[in-house]
CSV table of C-alpha atoms in Angstrom, one decimal:
chain,number,residue,atom,x,y,z
X,1,ASP,CA,113.5,-38.0,149.3
X,2,LEU,CA,115.9,-35.4,150.6
X,3,ASN,CA,115.2,-32.8,148.1
X,4,PRO,CA,114.7,-29.6,150.2
X,5,CYS,CA,112.3,-28.0,147.5
X,6,ASN,CA,110.0,-31.0,147.5
X,7,PRO,CA,106.5,-30.3,149.0
X,8,ARG,CA,106.2,-34.1,149.9
X,9,ASN,CA,109.2,-33.4,152.3
X,10,PRO,CA,107.6,-30.3,154.0
X,11,ARG,CA,110.2,-29.9,156.9
X,12,LEU,CA,113.1,-29.6,154.7
X,13,PHE,CA,111.0,-27.9,152.1
X,14,PHE,CA,110.4,-24.9,154.4
X,15,PHE,CA,113.8,-25.1,156.1
X,16,ALA,CA,115.2,-24.1,152.6
X,17,VAL,CA,112.4,-21.6,152.0
X,18,ARG,CA,114.8,-18.9,151.0
X,19,TYR,CA,116.1,-21.3,148.2
X,20,CYS,CA,112.9,-22.6,146.6
X,21,LEU,CA,111.4,-20.1,144.4
X,22,THR,CA,109.0,-19.8,141.6
X,23,PHE,CA,107.1,-17.0,139.7
X,24,SER,CA,103.4,-17.7,140.0
X,25,THR,CA,103.5,-14.0,141.0
X,26,GLY,CA,106.2,-13.2,138.7
X,27,ALA,CA,104.6,-10.2,136.9
X,28,VAL,CA,103.9,-8.4,140.2
X,29,LEU,CA,107.2,-9.4,141.8
X,30,PHE,CA,109.2,-7.9,138.7
X,31,ALA,CA,107.2,-4.8,139.0
X,32,ALA,CA,108.0,-4.6,142.7
X,33,LEU,CA,111.8,-5.0,141.9
X,34,ILE,CA,111.6,-2.4,139.2
X,35,VAL,CA,110.2,0.1,141.8
X,36,LEU,CA,112.4,-0.7,144.6
X,37,GLY,CA,115.8,-0.8,142.7
X,38,ALA,CA,115.1,2.7,141.0
X,39,ALA,CA,116.0,5.9,142.7
X,40,PRO,CA,115.5,8.8,143.2
X,41,GLN,CA,112.4,9.0,141.1
X,42,VAL,CA,109.4,6.7,141.7
X,43,PRO,CA,108.8,4.7,138.5
X,44,GLN,CA,105.1,4.3,137.4
X,45,SER,CA,103.5,0.8,137.4
X,46,ALA,CA,100.2,-0.4,136.0
X,47,ILE,CA,100.5,-3.3,138.4
X,48,ILE,CA,101.2,-1.9,141.8
X,49,ASP,CA,101.1,1.4,143.7
X,50,SER,CA,104.7,2.4,143.3
X,51,ALA,CA,104.8,5.1,145.8
X,52,LYS,CA,103.1,3.1,148.3
X,53,LEU,CA,105.7,0.5,147.9
X,54,LEU,CA,108.4,2.7,148.6
X,55,SER,CA,106.6,4.3,151.6
X,56,ASP,CA,106.2,1.0,153.1
X,57,LEU,CA,109.8,0.2,152.6
X,58,LYS,CA,110.9,3.5,154.3
X,59,VAL,CA,108.7,2.9,157.3
X,60,LEU,CA,110.1,-0.4,158.0
X,61,SER,CA,113.6,0.6,157.7
X,62,ALA,CA,113.3,3.9,159.5
X,63,ASP,CA,115.3,4.5,162.7
X,64,ASP,CA,112.4,4.2,165.0
X,65,MET,CA,112.1,0.6,164.1
X,66,GLN,CA,115.6,0.1,165.8
X,67,GLY,CA,116.8,-2.3,163.2
X,68,ARG,CA,113.9,-4.9,163.9
X,69,ARG,CA,116.0,-7.4,166.1
X,70,THR,CA,113.7,-10.2,167.2
X,71,GLY,CA,112.4,-9.8,170.6
X,72,THR,CA,113.0,-5.7,170.7
X,73,ALA,CA,110.6,-3.0,170.9
X,74,GLY,CA,111.6,-2.1,167.2
X,75,ALA,CA,110.5,-5.6,166.1
X,76,GLU,CA,107.2,-5.2,167.8
X,77,LYS,CA,106.6,-1.9,166.2
X,78,ALA,CA,107.5,-3.2,162.7
X,79,ARG,CA,105.0,-6.2,163.4
X,80,ALA,CA,102.3,-3.9,164.4
X,81,PHE,CA,102.8,-2.1,161.2
X,82,ILE,CA,102.8,-5.3,159.2
X,83,VAL,CA,99.6,-6.3,160.7
X,84,GLU,CA,97.9,-3.1,159.7
X,85,ARG,CA,99.3,-3.3,156.1
X,86,PHE,CA,98.1,-7.0,155.9
X,87,LYS,CA,94.7,-5.8,156.7
X,88,ALA,CA,94.7,-2.9,154.5
X,89,SER,CA,96.1,-5.0,151.8
X,90,GLY,CA,93.0,-7.5,151.8
X,91,ILE,CA,95.0,-10.2,153.7
X,92,HIS,CA,92.5,-12.2,155.9
X,93,LEU,CA,92.9,-13.9,159.2
X,94,LEU,CA,94.0,-17.6,158.9
X,95,GLY,CA,93.2,-18.5,162.5
X,96,ALA,CA,92.4,-16.6,165.6
X,97,SER,CA,95.1,-13.9,165.0
X,98,TYR,CA,97.6,-12.6,162.3
X,99,GLU,CA,100.3,-13.3,164.9
X,100,SER,CA,101.9,-16.7,165.6
X,101,SER,CA,104.4,-16.8,168.4
X,102,PHE,CA,107.1,-19.3,168.8
X,103,THR,CA,110.1,-19.9,171.1
X,104,PHE,CA,113.6,-20.9,170.2
X,105,ARG,CA,117.1,-21.2,171.8
X,106,SER,CA,119.9,-18.9,170.7
X,107,ARG,CA,123.4,-18.0,171.9
X,108,SER,CA,121.6,-15.6,174.3
X,109,GLY,CA,119.2,-18.3,175.7
X,110,ASP,CA,115.4,-18.8,175.3
X,111,GLU,CA,114.0,-16.3,172.8
X,112,ARG,CA,110.4,-15.6,171.4
X,113,GLY,CA,109.7,-14.6,168.0
X,114,VAL,CA,106.5,-13.7,166.1
X,115,ASN,CA,105.5,-14.5,162.6
X,116,VAL,CA,102.7,-12.5,160.9
X,117,ILE,CA,100.3,-14.9,158.7
X,118,GLY,CA,97.4,-14.4,156.6
X,119,TYR,CA,96.0,-15.5,153.3
X,120,VAL,CA,93.9,-14.5,150.2
X,121,GLU,CA,91.5,-17.0,149.1
X,122,GLY,CA,91.7,-18.8,145.7
X,123,THR,CA,88.8,-18.9,143.2
X,124,ARG,CA,89.1,-22.5,141.9
X,125,ARG,CA,91.4,-24.5,144.2
X,126,ALA,CA,91.0,-22.6,147.6
X,127,ASP,CA,92.2,-25.7,149.5
X,128,ARG,CA,95.5,-25.6,147.8
X,129,TYR,CA,98.2,-23.2,148.7
X,130,ILE,CA,101.1,-21.2,147.5
X,131,VAL,CA,103.1,-19.5,150.3
X,132,VAL,CA,104.5,-16.0,149.5
X,133,SER,CA,107.0,-15.1,152.4
X,134,ALA,CA,109.6,-12.9,153.5
X,135,ASN,CA,111.5,-12.3,156.9
X,136,TYR,CA,110.9,-9.0,158.4
X,137,ASP,CA,113.6,-9.0,161.2
X,138,HIS,CA,117.2,-7.6,160.9
X,139,LEU,CA,120.1,-7.0,163.3
X,140,GLY,CA,118.9,-4.3,165.5
X,141,SER,CA,121.5,-2.0,166.7
X,142,ARG,CA,125.1,-2.3,167.8
X,143,ASN,CA,127.3,0.1,169.8
X,144,GLY,CA,124.8,2.9,169.1
X,145,VAL,CA,124.5,2.3,165.2
X,146,ILE,CA,121.3,1.3,163.9
X,147,PHE,CA,121.2,-1.4,161.1
X,148,ASN,CA,118.2,-0.3,159.4
X,149,GLY,CA,117.8,-3.3,156.7
X,150,ALA,CA,116.2,-1.6,153.9
X,151,ASP,CA,117.3,-4.1,151.5
X,152,ASP,CA,117.5,-6.9,154.0
X,153,ASN,CA,114.7,-7.4,154.2
X,154,ALA,CA,112.3,-4.6,154.3
X,155,SER,CA,112.2,-4.8,150.7
X,156,GLY,CA,110.8,-8.3,150.7
X,157,THR,CA,108.4,-7.4,153.3
X,158,ALA,CA,107.1,-4.3,151.5
X,159,ALA,CA,106.7,-6.4,148.4
X,160,LEU,CA,104.2,-8.8,150.2
X,161,PHE,CA,101.8,-6.0,150.7
X,162,ALA,CA,102.1,-4.9,147.1
X,163,ILE,CA,101.6,-8.4,146.0
X,164,ALA,CA,98.6,-9.1,148.1
X,165,LYS,CA,97.0,-5.9,147.0
X,166,TYR,CA,97.1,-7.0,143.4
X,167,PHE,CA,95.7,-10.5,144.0
X,168,THR,CA,92.9,-9.1,146.3
X,169,ALA,CA,91.7,-7.4,143.2
X,170,HIS,CA,92.9,-10.2,140.7
X,171,ALA,CA,91.7,-13.3,142.6
X,172,PRO,CA,94.3,-16.3,142.3
X,173,VAL,CA,93.3,-19.7,141.3
X,174,ASN,CA,95.0,-21.2,144.3
X,175,SER,CA,94.7,-19.5,147.8
X,176,LEU,CA,97.8,-17.6,148.8
X,177,ILE,CA,99.3,-17.5,152.3
X,178,PHE,CA,101.2,-14.5,153.1
X,179,ALA,CA,104.0,-15.1,155.8
X,180,ALA,CA,106.2,-12.4,157.4
X,181,PHE,CA,108.7,-14.4,159.3
X,182,ASP,CA,110.6,-13.3,162.3
X,183,ALA,CA,114.1,-14.4,163.6
X,184,GLU,CA,115.5,-15.4,160.0
X,185,GLU,CA,118.7,-13.6,161.1
X,186,LEU,CA,118.8,-16.0,164.0
X,187,GLY,CA,118.8,-19.3,162.0
X,188,LEU,CA,115.6,-19.4,159.9
X,189,GLN,CA,113.6,-19.8,163.1
X,190,GLY,CA,110.5,-18.4,162.0
X,191,SER,CA,110.1,-20.5,158.8
X,192,GLN,CA,110.9,-23.7,160.9
X,193,ALA,CA,108.3,-22.6,163.3
X,194,PHE,CA,105.7,-22.3,160.4
X,195,VAL,CA,106.6,-25.9,159.4
X,196,LYS,CA,106.3,-27.2,162.8
X,197,ARG,CA,102.8,-25.6,163.3
X,198,PRO,CA,101.6,-25.0,159.8
X,199,PRO,CA,98.2,-23.1,159.6
X,200,VAL,CA,97.1,-25.3,157.1
X,201,ASP,CA,97.5,-29.0,155.9
X,202,ILE,CA,101.2,-28.9,155.0
X,203,HIS,CA,100.6,-31.3,152.1
X,204,ARG,CA,98.2,-28.8,150.5
X,205,VAL,CA,101.0,-26.4,150.3
X,206,SER,CA,102.5,-26.8,146.8
X,207,LEU,CA,105.6,-24.4,147.0
X,208,ASP,CA,106.9,-21.2,148.6
X,209,LEU,CA,107.9,-17.9,147.0
X,210,ASN,CA,110.5,-16.2,149.3
X,211,LEU,CA,111.3,-12.5,148.8
X,212,ASP,CA,114.8,-11.8,150.2
X,213,MET,CA,116.8,-8.7,149.4
X,214,ILE,CA,114.9,-7.6,146.2
X,215,GLY,CA,115.6,-3.9,146.7
X,216,ARG,CA,118.7,-3.2,144.6
X,217,ASP,CA,121.0,-4.7,142.0
X,218,PRO,CA,123.5,-2.4,140.2
X,219,ASP,CA,122.7,-4.3,137.0
X,220,GLY,CA,119.0,-4.5,137.4
X,221,LYS,CA,119.1,-8.3,138.0
X,222,LEU,CA,116.7,-10.5,140.0
X,223,PHE,CA,118.1,-13.8,141.0
X,224,VAL,CA,115.7,-16.5,141.0
X,225,VAL,CA,116.9,-19.8,142.9
X,226,GLY,CA,115.5,-23.3,143.1
X,227,THR,CA,114.9,-24.3,139.3
X,228,ALA,CA,118.0,-26.8,139.3
X,229,ARG,CA,116.2,-28.9,141.7
X,230,GLN,CA,112.6,-28.2,140.3
X,231,PRO,CA,113.3,-27.8,136.6
X,232,PHE,CA,109.6,-27.8,135.6
X,233,LEU,CA,109.7,-24.2,137.1
X,234,ARG,CA,112.3,-22.8,134.5
X,235,PRO,CA,109.7,-22.1,131.7
X,236,HIS,CA,107.4,-20.2,134.0
X,237,VAL,CA,110.6,-18.0,135.2
X,238,ASP,CA,111.7,-17.6,131.7
X,239,ALA,CA,108.2,-16.4,130.5
X,240,ALA,CA,108.0,-14.0,133.4
X,241,ALA,CA,111.5,-12.5,132.7
X,242,LYS,CA,110.6,-12.0,128.9
X,243,LYS,CA,107.8,-9.6,130.1
X,244,SER,CA,110.0,-7.7,132.4
X,245,SER,CA,112.8,-5.1,132.0
X,246,VAL,CA,114.7,-6.5,134.8
């Protein structure tokens, strides 16, 4: 079965991580989008800490993060911030460290990336997992110009913390793995490394919800991709959408 969204085909499933989405965390994600997409005032939310979400986005996209290109000091600084926010959001270790390094080849030669991974334990099916992911790397700087990557993808990374904070207070049925992937801009390297060395049995992972560029849309739209291949998800997406102003 070559369906890239099929969890029985995990390598293709995670290689297509940015395309295979569902809304198990829908209400929280919609709340995050409403906050990130509204400016200049910070809208209030009963679900997430709006001000903290925007603050996290601003920190990740600040000039001192140097555009978060994989392998740079800016990426290392961003990763340290992500680890601290994982801890503060109630995301637990899933192994000896939050950081999971990997190597790959790019046009520049051999490179090293580092994913940040943790989890929130489920209450009834703790040995079944849903992955909530976002890439935290961006383009870095070129000719002295910093590409800050506020929407792409500090927005998705900041949303990880907000979603995790909610589910530490409202425990999920299934366990949730939170993954901040590195080197997405260099060919989805971080998500591929996750599949090659998964922190849990890959067959116990049901699906992935990947957050990519959720920070703005002029029409207040949130695009959800994946229901064509997995039509059983459509009712869940529709139900979440009906409860949101997005």
